[in-house]
């Protein structure tokens, strides 16, 4: 009997300690898959008509040729958009964005950047994001919205003309799309590196605790 | 020094060929669609046999068909492609094809006739002189290539919907299917609603001059609401049909609707 009571208490304690709720974890990994598919197929499409004086190595592209890359890109976009939209709606409705990402103050960011560079930034409480995390996570959401809007504009420059106009014109939307991809790749490198440096954060994104 | 020949005034054809080579068809390409599927990320999809080539291709083909339907639903027959002032025209306008410029069809305008087939009242063939007598309009629009690049050009010709009306085409049919003189036989289907779009044009002139060989002499179909490959050049026949007859690029995997 006594042991049962303890178990109940444990369960309650465990529940209270959930760092990443199930919806965040599911959407995070769906997004990770969608992003990788979009980036690798996007590099294939880029290679058909490079904006700059370089191409992406063929081994890191998806689809085999332009037509295949386009098929992947316009299939994975549904996964990215539906999941992304569900994430935005849930993030706002549950108040998670406000709770976890705000406020972002310049002094807070400066303080935490300094702490990062001197290896003094603590990770004791993973339920609270530090200012660097807040800035990066909020920033990458904005970049995610921009890459989808510029992508939709390029896909439908006549039917969704107002989206193209938002960026100026079709060629500009292409550059915006590219630089958003570059920002996401840079984020990905830092994000994965930090997750590996603080393994309990990775564990929290998998099992929640 | 070797004499340079210019098919488009002022444009070194070797540079153009370099550009066009990128779209060369390659029979091995299709195999790579599935080959690419084995790339890192996809191994995450356990239980779903995406690395198997045929199931990956089937899944992607299904989504592409779904995307055709979504685009048809999004298509607004009254939404016009943006037009530009003459000063915005891209000079030189690029030549782009899956072959060398020297291999572009060299058609004798005097012998050429546009064949009309399928669900139309009047199946008579049209000579170039007869077509030139039809009312023409000029449009300066952006041509967007499936590769991502774009260029602004000036095209003059007869709205396709006027011609379809003139020959008594059944405009309830699903497609207008174009066949062309390009080597290996280029063809492409155009959905009827896009064919009836006010800016869709049977083009006879580029920049107010008779359409040069590089841009599709004697006739090109200019569809500013479609990607470039759905703008056939060197057209020899059009067929009004309810059957989906496929197309040169569409059959290789480019999305069939490919609307902008």
Coordinates of C-alpha atoms in Angstrom, one line a residue, chain A residues 29 32-33 35-37 40-41 44-51 58-79 82 152-162 164-165 168-172 174, chain B residues 22-24 29-30 32-34 36-42 44-45 50 56 59-61 63-64 66-67 70-71 74-77 79-82 142 144-150 197 199 224-225 227 249 252-255 257-260:
Chain A
X29 CA 10.3 15.9 -35.4
X32 CA 12.7 18.2 -38.7
X33 CA 11.9 15.6 -41.4
X35 CA 12.9 20.7 -43.3
X36 CA 15.5 18.1 -44.3
X37 CA 13.4 17.0 -47.3
X40 CA 17.9 18.7 -49.9
X41 CA 15.3 18.9 -52.7
X44 CA 18.6 20.1 -56.3
X45 CA 16.3 22.8 -57.7
X46 CA 18.9 25.5 -56.9
X47 CA 21.5 23.6 -58.9
X48 CA 19.3 23.8 -62.1
X49 CA 19.9 27.6 -62.2
X50 CA 22.3 28.7 -59.4
X51 CA 21.8 32.2 -58.0
X58 CA 25.1 16.2 -55.9
X59 CA 25.4 13.7 -53.0
X60 CA 23.5 16.2 -50.8
X61 CA 20.6 16.7 -53.1
X62 CA 17.3 14.8 -53.3
X63 CA 15.5 13.7 -56.4
X64 CA 18.4 12.9 -58.8
X65 CA 17.5 15.7 -61.3
X66 CA 15.5 18.9 -61.4
X67 CA 12.2 17.1 -62.0
X68 CA 12.7 14.7 -59.1
X69 CA 13.8 17.5 -56.8
X70 CA 10.6 19.5 -57.7
X71 CA 8.4 16.4 -57.0
X72 CA 10.0 16.0 -53.6
X73 CA 9.9 19.8 -52.8
X74 CA 6.2 20.1 -53.7
X75 CA 5.3 17.0 -51.8
X76 CA 7.2 17.8 -48.6
X77 CA 5.8 21.4 -48.7
X78 CA 2.5 20.0 -47.5
X79 CA 4.1 18.3 -44.6
X82 CA 0.3 21.8 -42.4
X152 CA 4.4 30.2 -52.2
X153 CA 4.9 33.4 -54.1
X154 CA 7.4 31.8 -56.4
X155 CA 5.2 28.8 -56.9
X156 CA 2.1 31.0 -57.8
X157 CA 3.4 34.4 -58.9
X158 CA 0.2 35.1 -60.7
X159 CA -2.5 33.6 -58.5
X160 CA -0.7 34.8 -55.3
X161 CA 0.6 38.0 -56.8
X162 CA 0.3 39.9 -53.6
X164 CA 5.4 38.3 -54.7
X165 CA 4.6 42.0 -54.2
X168 CA 9.1 43.3 -54.5
X169 CA 9.2 41.0 -57.5
X170 CA 9.7 37.4 -58.5
X171 CA 13.5 37.4 -58.6
X172 CA 13.7 39.1 -55.2
X174 CA 13.9 33.9 -55.0
Chain B
X22 CA 21.3 21.9 -68.1
X23 CA 17.9 20.8 -69.2
X24 CA 19.1 17.9 -71.4
X29 CA 17.5 10.6 -64.4
X30 CA 14.3 8.9 -63.4
X32 CA 17.8 8.8 -59.4
X33 CA 14.5 10.1 -58.1
X34 CA 14.3 6.9 -56.1
X36 CA 18.0 10.0 -53.9
X37 CA 15.3 8.7 -51.6
X38 CA 17.8 6.6 -49.7
X39 CA 19.5 9.8 -48.5
X40 CA 20.0 10.1 -44.8
X41 CA 16.8 11.7 -43.8
X42 CA 14.5 9.2 -45.3
X44 CA 13.9 8.0 -40.5
X45 CA 10.7 6.8 -42.2
X50 CA 10.2 4.9 -49.4
X56 CA 8.6 6.4 -53.9
X59 CA 3.8 8.4 -53.9
X60 CA 5.4 11.4 -55.6
X61 CA 3.4 11.0 -58.7
X63 CA 1.1 14.1 -54.8
X64 CA 1.9 15.7 -58.1
X66 CA -3.0 16.2 -56.2
X67 CA -1.0 19.4 -56.8
X70 CA -5.0 22.2 -56.1
X71 CA -3.6 24.4 -58.8
X74 CA -6.5 28.1 -57.3
X75 CA -6.5 29.2 -60.9
X76 CA -8.5 32.3 -61.4
X77 CA -9.4 32.8 -65.1
X79 CA -6.2 37.0 -62.7
X80 CA -3.8 38.5 -65.2
X81 CA 0.0 38.0 -65.2
X82 CA 1.7 41.3 -64.4
X142 CA 7.7 37.6 -67.3
X144 CA 9.4 31.9 -65.6
X145 CA 11.4 28.8 -66.2
X146 CA 10.9 25.6 -64.3
X147 CA 14.7 25.9 -63.4
X148 CA 13.9 29.1 -61.4
X149 CA 15.3 31.8 -63.7
X150 CA 13.0 34.3 -65.3
X197 CA -7.2 32.8 -70.4
X199 CA -3.4 36.5 -72.0
X224 CA 2.1 33.8 -69.1
X225 CA 0.2 31.8 -66.4
X227 CA 6.0 27.8 -66.5
X249 CA 8.5 17.1 -70.0
X252 CA 9.4 12.8 -67.4
X253 CA 8.0 14.1 -64.1
X254 CA 7.5 17.8 -64.4
X255 CA 4.2 18.7 -62.8
X257 CA -0.4 21.8 -64.5
X258 CA 2.7 23.9 -63.7
X259 CA 0.7 27.1 -63.4
X260 CA 2.0 30.3 -62.0

